[in-house]
GROMACS .gro file of C-alpha atoms in nm:
model
  265
    1UNK     CA    1   0.940   1.099   0.053
    2UNK     CA    2   0.614   1.211  -0.095
    3UNK     CA    3   0.378   1.493   0.001
    4UNK     CA    4   0.672   1.674   0.156
    5UNK     CA    5   0.501   2.011   0.191
    6UNK     CA    6   0.229   1.853   0.403
    7UNK     CA    7   0.501   1.676   0.599
    8UNK     CA    8   0.653   2.014   0.686
    9UNK     CA    9   0.319   2.169   0.775
   10UNK     CA   10   0.213   1.889   1.003
   11UNK     CA   11   0.545   1.852   1.179
   12UNK     CA   12   0.568   2.228   1.202
   13UNK     CA   13   0.240   2.214   1.392
   14UNK     CA   14   0.393   1.949   1.615
   15UNK     CA   15   0.676   2.193   1.682
   16UNK     CA   16   0.421   2.460   1.767
   17UNK     CA   17   0.262   2.228   2.020
   18UNK     CA   18   0.602   2.184   2.180
   19UNK     CA   19   0.632   2.561   2.193
   20UNK     CA   20   0.299   2.588   2.374
   21UNK     CA   21   0.422   2.328   2.616
   22UNK     CA   22   0.714   2.557   2.697
   23UNK     CA   23   1.000   2.382   2.519
   24UNK     CA   24   1.098   2.676   2.305
   25UNK     CA   25   1.436   2.536   2.203
   26UNK     CA   26   1.291   2.197   2.116
   27UNK     CA   27   1.019   2.354   1.903
   28UNK     CA   28   1.272   2.555   1.706
   29UNK     CA   29   1.482   2.246   1.644
   30UNK     CA   30   1.181   2.045   1.528
   31UNK     CA   31   1.066   2.320   1.294
   32UNK     CA   32   1.414   2.350   1.144
   33UNK     CA   33   1.444   1.976   1.097
   34UNK     CA   34   1.103   1.960   0.929
   35UNK     CA   35   1.214   2.227   0.680
   36UNK     CA   36   1.541   2.041   0.618
   37UNK     CA   37   1.348   1.718   0.558
   38UNK     CA   38   1.124   1.900   0.313
   39UNK     CA   39   1.420   2.020   0.108
   40UNK     CA   40   1.608   1.691   0.084
   41UNK     CA   41   1.628   1.504  -0.245
   42UNK     CA   42   1.454   1.168  -0.214
   43UNK     CA   43   1.454   0.863  -0.436
   44UNK     CA   44   1.179   0.856  -0.697
   45UNK     CA   45   0.995   0.559  -0.854
   46UNK     CA   46   1.186   0.393  -1.136
   47UNK     CA   47   0.946   0.376  -1.427
   48UNK     CA   48   1.143   0.086  -1.573
   49UNK     CA   49   1.079  -0.145  -1.278
   50UNK     CA   50   0.855  -0.435  -1.376
   51UNK     CA   51   0.513  -0.424  -1.210
   52UNK     CA   52   0.440  -0.772  -1.346
   53UNK     CA   53   0.681  -1.063  -1.367
   54UNK     CA   54   0.685  -1.441  -1.350
   55UNK     CA   55   0.970  -1.623  -1.175
   56UNK     CA   56   1.028  -1.989  -1.102
   57UNK     CA   57   1.057  -2.311  -1.296
   58UNK     CA   58   0.780  -2.412  -1.539
   59UNK     CA   59   0.559  -2.680  -1.394
   60UNK     CA   60   0.606  -2.571  -1.033
   61UNK     CA   61   0.289  -2.495  -0.833
   62UNK     CA   62   0.165  -2.154  -0.938
   63UNK     CA   63   0.119  -1.868  -0.693
   64UNK     CA   64  -0.042  -1.538  -0.786
   65UNK     CA   65   0.105  -1.275  -0.556
   66UNK     CA   66   0.003  -0.910  -0.558
   67UNK     CA   67   0.160  -0.622  -0.366
   68UNK     CA   68  -0.041  -0.324  -0.246
   69UNK     CA   69   0.068  -0.014  -0.059
   70UNK     CA   70   0.311   0.274  -0.084
   71UNK     CA   71   0.660   0.318  -0.229
   72UNK     CA   72   0.769  -0.004  -0.056
   73UNK     CA   73   0.539  -0.205  -0.278
   74UNK     CA   74   0.710  -0.055  -0.584
   75UNK     CA   75   1.069  -0.076  -0.465
   76UNK     CA   76   1.149   0.295  -0.458
   77UNK     CA   77   1.518   0.329  -0.377
   78UNK     CA   78   1.649   0.053  -0.605
   79UNK     CA   79   1.692   0.027  -0.980
   80UNK     CA   80   1.613  -0.334  -1.073
   81UNK     CA   81   1.321  -0.567  -1.024
   82UNK     CA   82   1.543  -0.825  -0.855
   83UNK     CA   83   1.626  -0.573  -0.579
   84UNK     CA   84   1.268  -0.480  -0.491
   85UNK     CA   85   1.095  -0.640  -0.196
   86UNK     CA   86   0.851  -0.808  -0.435
   87UNK     CA   87   1.124  -0.942  -0.660
   88UNK     CA   88   1.328  -1.075  -0.370
   89UNK     CA   89   1.023  -1.228  -0.203
   90UNK     CA   90   0.920  -1.394  -0.529
   91UNK     CA   91   1.265  -1.546  -0.576
   92UNK     CA   92   1.267  -1.676  -0.218
   93UNK     CA   93   0.932  -1.844  -0.284
   94UNK     CA   94   1.074  -2.026  -0.586
   95UNK     CA   95   1.358  -2.190  -0.392
   96UNK     CA   96   1.370  -2.540  -0.245
   97UNK     CA   97   1.201  -2.865  -0.345
   98UNK     CA   98   0.855  -2.715  -0.286
   99UNK     CA   99   0.936  -2.396  -0.473
  100UNK     CA  100   0.661  -2.218  -0.659
  101UNK     CA  101   0.623  -2.043  -0.991
  102UNK     CA  102   0.531  -1.694  -0.879
  103UNK     CA  103   0.322  -1.460  -1.090
  104UNK     CA  104   0.395  -1.127  -0.923
  105UNK     CA  105   0.221  -0.795  -0.974
  106UNK     CA  106   0.205  -0.467  -0.785
  107UNK     CA  107  -0.073  -0.211  -0.766
  108UNK     CA  108   0.109   0.001  -0.510
  109UNK     CA  109   0.147   0.376  -0.562
  110UNK     CA  110   0.429   0.582  -0.415
  111UNK     CA  111   0.305   0.821  -0.149
  112UNK     CA  112  -0.005   0.617  -0.071
  113UNK     CA  113  -0.175   0.619   0.266
  114UNK     CA  114  -0.425   0.374   0.403
  115UNK     CA  115  -0.708   0.587   0.260
  116UNK     CA  116  -0.580   0.498  -0.088
  117UNK     CA  117  -0.606   0.122  -0.041
  118UNK     CA  118  -0.968   0.095  -0.156
  119UNK     CA  119  -0.870   0.186  -0.513
  120UNK     CA  120  -0.573  -0.052  -0.502
  121UNK     CA  121  -0.792  -0.339  -0.382
  122UNK     CA  122  -1.026  -0.283  -0.677
  123UNK     CA  123  -0.728  -0.295  -0.915
  124UNK     CA  124  -0.586  -0.605  -0.747
  125UNK     CA  125  -0.914  -0.791  -0.795
  126UNK     CA  126  -0.943  -0.710  -1.165
  127UNK     CA  127  -0.892  -1.014  -1.385
  128UNK     CA  128  -0.771  -1.341  -1.236
  129UNK     CA  129  -0.795  -1.343  -0.859
  130UNK     CA  130  -0.463  -1.338  -0.671
  131UNK     CA  131  -0.388  -1.611  -0.419
  132UNK     CA  132  -0.199  -1.394  -0.173
  133UNK     CA  133  -0.187  -1.018  -0.123
  134UNK     CA  134   0.096  -0.845   0.063
  135UNK     CA  135   0.017  -0.496   0.188
  136UNK     CA  136   0.297  -0.257   0.286
  137UNK     CA  137   0.151   0.066   0.422
  138UNK     CA  138   0.171   0.305   0.713
  139UNK     CA  139   0.483   0.519   0.675
  140UNK     CA  140   0.296   0.804   0.506
  141UNK     CA  141   0.017   0.778   0.761
  142UNK     CA  142   0.275   0.817   1.037
  143UNK     CA  143   0.469   1.105   0.878
  144UNK     CA  144   0.141   1.277   0.796
  145UNK     CA  145   0.030   1.246   1.159
  146UNK     CA  146  -0.288   1.064   1.061
  147UNK     CA  147  -0.496   0.937   1.352
  148UNK     CA  148  -0.380   0.576   1.399
  149UNK     CA  149  -0.736   0.453   1.449
  150UNK     CA  150  -0.850   0.611   1.123
  151UNK     CA  151  -0.556   0.474   0.924
  152UNK     CA  152  -0.608   0.129   1.075
  153UNK     CA  153  -0.979   0.135   0.990
  154UNK     CA  154  -0.905   0.194   0.621
  155UNK     CA  155  -0.647  -0.084   0.626
  156UNK     CA  156  -0.886  -0.322   0.800
  157UNK     CA  157  -1.152  -0.249   0.539
  158UNK     CA  158  -0.907  -0.332   0.259
  159UNK     CA  159  -0.805  -0.657   0.426
  160UNK     CA  160  -1.168  -0.752   0.478
  161UNK     CA  161  -1.255  -0.693   0.111
  162UNK     CA  162  -0.965  -0.910  -0.002
  163UNK     CA  163  -1.055  -1.186   0.242
  164UNK     CA  164  -1.418  -1.179   0.122
  165UNK     CA  165  -1.278  -1.237  -0.228
  166UNK     CA  166  -1.094  -1.545  -0.090
  167UNK     CA  167  -0.749  -1.386  -0.106
  168UNK     CA  168  -0.504  -1.459   0.175
  169UNK     CA  169  -0.360  -1.135   0.314
  170UNK     CA  170  -0.027  -1.058   0.479
  171UNK     CA  171   0.032  -0.704   0.608
  172UNK     CA  172   0.375  -0.561   0.681
  173UNK     CA  173   0.303  -0.292   0.939
  174UNK     CA  174   0.461   0.053   0.947
  175UNK     CA  175   0.840   0.007   0.960
  176UNK     CA  176   1.068   0.158   1.223
  177UNK     CA  177   1.080   0.525   1.122
  178UNK     CA  178   1.320   0.586   1.406
  179UNK     CA  179   1.582   0.413   1.191
  180UNK     CA  180   1.574   0.664   0.905
  181UNK     CA  181   1.883   0.876   0.860
  182UNK     CA  182   1.731   1.147   0.644
  183UNK     CA  183   1.602   1.311   0.961
  184UNK     CA  184   1.805   1.397   1.269
  185UNK     CA  185   1.708   1.373   1.633
  186UNK     CA  186   1.477   1.474   1.794
  187UNK     CA  187   1.244   1.467   1.492
  188UNK     CA  188   1.361   1.114   1.415
  189UNK     CA  189   1.245   0.998   1.758
  190UNK     CA  190   0.906   1.161   1.704
  191UNK     CA  191   0.873   0.985   1.369
  192UNK     CA  192   0.955   0.656   1.538
  193UNK     CA  193   0.692   0.720   1.804
  194UNK     CA  194   0.430   0.806   1.542
  195UNK     CA  195   0.518   0.493   1.343
  196UNK     CA  196   0.482   0.268   1.647
  197UNK     CA  197   0.137   0.410   1.722
  198UNK     CA  198   0.027   0.340   1.366
  199UNK     CA  199   0.174  -0.013   1.373
  200UNK     CA  200  -0.009  -0.103   1.695
  201UNK     CA  201  -0.341   0.013   1.553
  202UNK     CA  202  -0.273  -0.169   1.226
  203UNK     CA  203  -0.207  -0.497   1.405
  204UNK     CA  204  -0.542  -0.498   1.582
  205UNK     CA  205  -0.736  -0.398   1.270
  206UNK     CA  206  -0.570  -0.656   1.044
  207UNK     CA  207  -0.619  -0.943   1.285
  208UNK     CA  208  -0.983  -0.845   1.333
  209UNK     CA  209  -1.030  -0.847   0.953
  210UNK     CA  210  -0.881  -1.195   0.913
  211UNK     CA  211  -0.536  -1.105   0.787
  212UNK     CA  212  -0.187  -1.199   0.903
  213UNK     CA  213   0.049  -0.940   1.052
  214UNK     CA  214   0.425  -0.909   1.020
  215UNK     CA  215   0.555  -0.641   1.258
  216UNK     CA  216   0.829  -0.494   1.040
  217UNK     CA  217   0.928  -0.239   1.302
  218UNK     CA  218   0.994  -0.499   1.572
  219UNK     CA  219   1.138  -0.768   1.345
  220UNK     CA  220   1.363  -0.556   1.124
  221UNK     CA  221   1.401  -0.220   1.298
  222UNK     CA  222   1.715  -0.321   1.492
  223UNK     CA  223   1.887  -0.422   1.167
  224UNK     CA  224   1.801  -0.091   1.000
  225UNK     CA  225   1.923   0.102   1.304
  226UNK     CA  226   2.252  -0.087   1.313
  227UNK     CA  227   2.332  -0.092   0.941
  228UNK     CA  228   2.318   0.227   0.734
  229UNK     CA  229   2.349   0.010   0.423
  230UNK     CA  230   1.988  -0.101   0.461
  231UNK     CA  231   1.881   0.243   0.338
  232UNK     CA  232   1.936   0.382  -0.011
  233UNK     CA  233   2.118   0.706  -0.091
  234UNK     CA  234   1.837   0.925   0.042
  235UNK     CA  235   1.858   0.782   0.393
  236UNK     CA  236   1.484   0.715   0.394
  237UNK     CA  237   1.381   0.444   0.149
  238UNK     CA  238   1.528   0.092   0.180
  239UNK     CA  239   1.821  -0.021  -0.031
  240UNK     CA  240   1.840  -0.363  -0.195
  241UNK     CA  241   1.979  -0.495   0.135
  242UNK     CA  242   1.693  -0.332   0.325
  243UNK     CA  243   1.431  -0.483   0.098
  244UNK     CA  244   1.604  -0.819   0.139
  245UNK     CA  245   1.567  -0.790   0.516
  246UNK     CA  246   1.198  -0.717   0.472
  247UNK     CA  247   1.151  -1.003   0.225
  248UNK     CA  248   1.299  -1.253   0.469
  249UNK     CA  249   1.079  -1.117   0.748
  250UNK     CA  250   0.767  -1.151   0.530
  251UNK     CA  251   0.858  -1.492   0.386
  252UNK     CA  252   0.727  -1.727   0.661
  253UNK     CA  253   0.386  -1.559   0.669
  254UNK     CA  254   0.361  -1.547   0.289
  255UNK     CA  255   0.461  -1.914   0.260
  256UNK     CA  256   0.196  -2.007   0.515
  257UNK     CA  257  -0.064  -1.800   0.329
  258UNK     CA  258   0.035  -1.964   0.000
  259UNK     CA  259  -0.011  -2.308   0.157
  260UNK     CA  260  -0.359  -2.216   0.275
  261UNK     CA  261  -0.446  -2.069  -0.066
  262UNK     CA  262  -0.332  -2.389  -0.244
  263UNK     CA  263  -0.583  -2.592  -0.042
  264UNK     CA  264  -0.864  -2.383  -0.187
  265UNK     CA  265  -0.771  -2.463  -0.547
   0.00000   0.00000   0.00000
Protein backbone atom coordinates (compact mmCIF):
# COMPACT_ATOMS: atom_id res chain seq x y z
CA UNK A 1 0.00 0.00 0.00
CA UNK A 2 1.35 3.39 -0.90
CA UNK A 3 1.18 6.72 0.93
CA UNK A 4 0.80 4.83 4.17
CA UNK A 5 1.48 7.77 6.47
CA UNK A 6 -1.41 9.67 4.92
CA UNK A 7 -3.51 6.53 5.24
CA UNK A 8 -2.87 6.54 8.99
CA UNK A 9 -3.57 10.25 9.35
CA UNK A 10 -6.83 10.15 7.48
CA UNK A 11 -8.15 7.02 9.13
CA UNK A 12 -6.96 8.35 12.46
CA UNK A 13 -9.20 11.34 11.81
CA UNK A 14 -12.02 8.93 11.04
CA UNK A 15 -11.37 7.36 14.43
CA UNK A 16 -11.52 10.81 16.01
CA UNK A 17 -14.91 11.39 14.44
CA UNK A 18 -16.09 8.16 16.00
CA UNK A 19 -14.80 9.42 19.32
CA UNK A 20 -16.81 12.62 18.96
CA UNK A 21 -19.83 10.51 18.19
CA UNK A 22 -19.35 8.81 21.55
CA UNK A 23 -17.98 5.43 20.50
CA UNK A 24 -14.80 5.67 22.51
CA UNK A 25 -13.92 1.99 22.26
CA UNK A 26 -14.55 1.90 18.52
CA UNK A 27 -12.37 4.96 17.96
CA UNK A 28 -9.49 3.41 19.86
CA UNK A 29 -9.76 0.21 17.85
CA UNK A 30 -9.83 2.10 14.55
CA UNK A 31 -6.82 4.20 15.51
CA UNK A 32 -4.87 1.11 16.52
CA UNK A 33 -5.76 -0.70 13.33
CA UNK A 34 -4.72 2.29 11.22
CA UNK A 35 -1.31 2.28 12.93
CA UNK A 36 -0.98 -1.47 12.39
CA UNK A 37 -1.86 -1.05 8.71
CA UNK A 38 0.77 1.67 8.42
CA UNK A 39 3.49 -0.61 9.78
CA UNK A 40 2.76 -3.67 7.66
CA UNK A 41 5.14 -4.71 4.90
CA UNK A 42 3.40 -4.48 1.53
CA UNK A 43 4.33 -5.79 -1.89
CA UNK A 44 6.35 -3.40 -4.01
CA UNK A 45 6.47 -2.97 -7.81
CA UNK A 46 8.71 -5.48 -9.55
CA UNK A 47 11.02 -3.44 -11.75
CA UNK A 48 11.57 -6.47 -13.98
CA UNK A 49 7.92 -6.74 -15.02
CA UNK A 50 7.47 -5.90 -18.70
CA UNK A 51 5.54 -2.68 -19.29
CA UNK A 52 5.42 -3.48 -23.00
CA UNK A 53 4.87 -6.87 -24.59
CA UNK A 54 3.35 -8.44 -27.68
CA UNK A 55 1.45 -11.73 -27.42
CA UNK A 56 -0.48 -13.73 -29.98
CA UNK A 57 0.17 -15.36 -33.32
CA UNK A 58 1.68 -13.32 -36.17
CA UNK A 59 -0.93 -12.35 -38.71
CA UNK A 60 -3.80 -12.23 -36.22
CA UNK A 61 -5.78 -8.96 -36.04
CA UNK A 62 -3.74 -6.47 -34.07
CA UNK A 63 -5.01 -4.81 -30.91
CA UNK A 64 -3.16 -2.03 -29.12
CA UNK A 65 -4.14 -2.23 -25.46
CA UNK A 66 -2.93 0.18 -22.81
CA UNK A 67 -3.44 -0.01 -19.04
CA UNK A 68 -3.72 3.08 -16.86
CA UNK A 69 -4.17 3.39 -13.12
CA UNK A 70 -2.57 2.34 -9.87
CA UNK A 71 -0.61 -0.71 -8.72
CA UNK A 72 -3.24 -2.96 -10.31
CA UNK A 73 -2.23 -1.75 -13.75
CA UNK A 74 1.37 -2.79 -13.01
CA UNK A 75 0.67 -6.11 -11.34
CA UNK A 76 2.06 -5.34 -7.90
CA UNK A 77 1.92 -8.53 -5.87
CA UNK A 78 3.19 -10.93 -8.57
CA UNK A 79 6.61 -11.54 -10.06
CA UNK A 80 6.06 -12.32 -13.75
CA UNK A 81 4.37 -10.59 -16.64
CA UNK A 82 2.16 -13.61 -17.29
CA UNK A 83 0.65 -13.26 -13.79
CA UNK A 84 -0.30 -9.58 -14.06
CA UNK A 85 -3.83 -8.57 -14.93
CA UNK A 86 -2.57 -7.10 -18.20
CA UNK A 87 -0.62 -10.20 -19.14
CA UNK A 88 -3.51 -12.52 -18.34
CA UNK A 89 -6.00 -10.31 -20.15
CA UNK A 90 -3.74 -10.15 -23.20
CA UNK A 91 -3.40 -13.92 -23.32
CA UNK A 92 -7.18 -14.37 -23.03
CA UNK A 93 -7.63 -12.01 -25.98
CA UNK A 94 -5.31 -14.14 -28.13
CA UNK A 95 -7.32 -17.34 -27.65
CA UNK A 96 -9.94 -18.83 -29.96
CA UNK A 97 -10.42 -18.64 -33.73
CA UNK A 98 -10.88 -14.86 -33.58
CA UNK A 99 -7.89 -14.36 -31.31
CA UNK A 100 -5.89 -11.17 -31.61
CA UNK A 101 -2.24 -10.22 -31.57
CA UNK A 102 -2.12 -7.92 -28.57
CA UNK A 103 0.40 -5.12 -28.23
CA UNK A 104 0.17 -4.38 -24.52
CA UNK A 105 1.62 -1.46 -22.61
CA UNK A 106 1.06 0.08 -19.19
CA UNK A 107 1.44 3.67 -18.05
CA UNK A 108 0.09 2.95 -14.58
CA UNK A 109 1.99 4.11 -11.50
CA UNK A 110 1.76 2.42 -8.12
CA UNK A 111 0.02 4.61 -5.57
CA UNK A 112 -1.86 6.63 -8.17
CA UNK A 113 -5.18 8.29 -7.51
CA UNK A 114 -7.67 9.62 -9.99
CA UNK A 115 -5.95 13.02 -9.86
CA UNK A 116 -2.90 11.38 -11.45
CA UNK A 117 -4.73 10.11 -14.52
CA UNK A 118 -4.24 13.27 -16.59
CA UNK A 119 -0.49 12.63 -16.83
CA UNK A 120 -1.07 8.96 -17.63
CA UNK A 121 -3.51 9.82 -20.42
CA UNK A 122 -0.89 12.10 -21.99
CA UNK A 123 1.65 9.26 -21.86
CA UNK A 124 -0.85 6.75 -23.26
CA UNK A 125 -1.51 8.96 -26.27
CA UNK A 126 2.16 9.45 -27.14
CA UNK A 127 3.14 7.69 -30.34
CA UNK A 128 0.74 5.30 -32.03
CA UNK A 129 -2.77 5.62 -30.68
CA UNK A 130 -4.05 2.66 -28.63
CA UNK A 131 -7.27 0.94 -29.65
CA UNK A 132 -8.50 0.18 -26.15
CA UNK A 133 -7.58 1.62 -22.77
CA UNK A 134 -8.29 -0.21 -19.51
CA UNK A 135 -8.27 1.97 -16.40
CA UNK A 136 -7.93 0.42 -12.94
CA UNK A 137 -8.20 3.11 -10.27
CA UNK A 138 -9.99 3.99 -7.07
CA UNK A 139 -8.44 2.00 -4.22
CA UNK A 140 -6.09 4.82 -3.21
CA UNK A 141 -8.91 7.34 -3.52
CA UNK A 142 -10.97 5.22 -1.13
CA UNK A 143 -8.20 4.57 1.42
CA UNK A 144 -7.25 8.25 1.27
CA UNK A 145 -10.86 9.24 1.98
CA UNK A 146 -11.04 11.38 -1.15
CA UNK A 147 -14.45 12.85 -1.89
CA UNK A 148 -16.05 10.33 -4.28
CA UNK A 149 -17.43 13.10 -6.49
CA UNK A 150 -14.00 14.68 -6.87
CA UNK A 151 -12.28 11.38 -7.65
CA UNK A 152 -14.99 10.50 -10.16
CA UNK A 153 -14.68 13.88 -11.87
CA UNK A 154 -10.96 13.33 -12.52
CA UNK A 155 -11.68 9.85 -13.83
CA UNK A 156 -14.47 11.11 -16.07
CA UNK A 157 -12.15 13.75 -17.50
CA UNK A 158 -9.55 11.10 -18.33
CA UNK A 159 -12.14 8.89 -20.01
CA UNK A 160 -13.44 11.83 -22.01
CA UNK A 161 -9.96 12.76 -23.27
CA UNK A 162 -9.33 9.19 -24.40
CA UNK A 163 -12.70 8.97 -26.12
CA UNK A 164 -12.04 12.27 -27.92
CA UNK A 165 -8.84 10.64 -29.22
CA UNK A 166 -10.99 7.76 -30.56
CA UNK A 167 -9.82 5.26 -27.95
CA UNK A 168 -12.35 2.80 -26.53
CA UNK A 169 -12.25 2.85 -22.73
CA UNK A 170 -13.06 0.18 -20.15
CA UNK A 171 -12.88 1.11 -16.47
CA UNK A 172 -12.58 -1.41 -13.66
CA UNK A 173 -14.07 0.42 -10.69
CA UNK A 174 -12.68 0.39 -7.15
CA UNK A 175 -12.46 -3.25 -6.03
CA UNK A 176 -14.04 -4.64 -2.86
CA UNK A 177 -11.76 -3.29 -0.14
CA UNK A 178 -13.84 -5.14 2.40
CA UNK A 179 -12.14 -8.30 1.14
CA UNK A 180 -8.60 -7.30 2.10
CA UNK A 181 -7.00 -9.27 4.89
CA UNK A 182 -4.22 -6.84 5.74
CA UNK A 183 -6.72 -4.89 7.84
CA UNK A 184 -8.98 -6.30 10.54
CA UNK A 185 -12.55 -5.41 11.37
CA UNK A 186 -13.97 -2.84 11.94
CA UNK A 187 -11.51 -0.84 9.82
CA UNK A 188 -11.95 -3.36 7.01
CA UNK A 189 -15.68 -2.67 6.92
CA UNK A 190 -15.04 1.07 6.77
CA UNK A 191 -12.63 0.56 3.87
CA UNK A 192 -15.28 -1.48 2.09
CA UNK A 193 -17.85 1.26 2.64
CA UNK A 194 -15.47 3.92 1.32
CA UNK A 195 -14.65 1.78 -1.72
CA UNK A 196 -18.33 1.28 -2.57
CA UNK A 197 -18.95 5.03 -2.43
CA UNK A 198 -16.07 5.64 -4.82
CA UNK A 199 -17.22 2.87 -7.18
CA UNK A 200 -20.76 4.27 -7.39
CA UNK A 201 -19.47 7.73 -8.25
CA UNK A 202 -17.03 6.27 -10.77
CA UNK A 203 -19.79 4.38 -12.57
CA UNK A 204 -21.87 7.49 -13.19
CA UNK A 205 -18.88 9.57 -14.32
CA UNK A 206 -17.52 6.93 -16.71
CA UNK A 207 -20.85 6.29 -18.37
CA UNK A 208 -21.42 10.03 -18.77
CA UNK A 209 -17.99 10.34 -20.44
CA UNK A 210 -18.69 7.54 -22.93
CA UNK A 211 -16.74 4.72 -21.32
CA UNK A 212 -17.69 1.19 -20.31
CA UNK A 213 -17.81 0.14 -16.66
CA UNK A 214 -16.91 -3.18 -15.07
CA UNK A 215 -17.95 -3.21 -11.41
CA UNK A 216 -15.05 -5.18 -9.95
CA UNK A 217 -16.40 -4.96 -6.43
CA UNK A 218 -19.75 -6.54 -7.31
CA UNK A 219 -18.44 -9.02 -9.87
CA UNK A 220 -15.34 -10.27 -8.09
CA UNK A 221 -15.67 -9.20 -4.46
CA UNK A 222 -17.41 -12.42 -3.33
CA UNK A 223 -14.56 -14.50 -4.78
CA UNK A 224 -11.93 -12.42 -2.98
CA UNK A 225 -13.86 -12.65 0.28
CA UNK A 226 -14.20 -16.42 0.01
CA UNK A 227 -10.68 -17.28 -1.16
CA UNK A 228 -7.64 -15.92 0.66
CA UNK A 229 -5.51 -17.18 -2.24
CA UNK A 230 -6.75 -14.33 -4.42
CA UNK A 231 -4.50 -11.99 -2.43
CA UNK A 232 -0.70 -12.03 -2.40
CA UNK A 233 1.45 -12.40 0.70
CA UNK A 234 0.66 -8.90 1.97
CA UNK A 235 -3.07 -9.56 2.21
CA UNK A 236 -3.82 -6.43 0.21
CA UNK A 237 -2.69 -6.66 -3.41
CA UNK A 238 -4.06 -9.42 -5.67
CA UNK A 239 -2.14 -12.62 -6.30
CA UNK A 240 -1.85 -14.24 -9.72
CA UNK A 241 -5.19 -15.94 -9.02
CA UNK A 242 -6.73 -12.61 -8.02
CA UNK A 243 -5.53 -10.91 -11.18
CA UNK A 244 -6.91 -13.85 -13.16
CA UNK A 245 -10.32 -13.28 -11.61
CA UNK A 246 -10.14 -9.62 -12.59
CA UNK A 247 -8.96 -10.43 -16.12
CA UNK A 248 -11.93 -12.73 -16.70
CA UNK A 249 -14.29 -10.08 -15.34
CA UNK A 250 -12.82 -7.43 -17.67
CA UNK A 251 -12.62 -9.69 -20.73
CA UNK A 252 -16.18 -9.38 -22.14
CA UNK A 253 -16.09 -5.57 -22.02
CA UNK A 254 -12.58 -5.42 -23.49
CA UNK A 255 -13.51 -7.83 -26.28
CA UNK A 256 -16.56 -5.71 -27.10
CA UNK A 257 -14.43 -2.56 -27.09
CA UNK A 258 -11.86 -4.23 -29.35
CA UNK A 259 -14.62 -5.16 -31.81
CA UNK A 260 -15.84 -1.57 -31.92
CA UNK A 261 -12.27 -0.29 -32.35
CA UNK A 262 -11.65 -2.68 -35.27
CA UNK A 263 -14.58 -1.16 -37.17
CA UNK A 264 -12.85 2.21 -37.06
CA UNK A 265 -9.70 0.93 -38.77
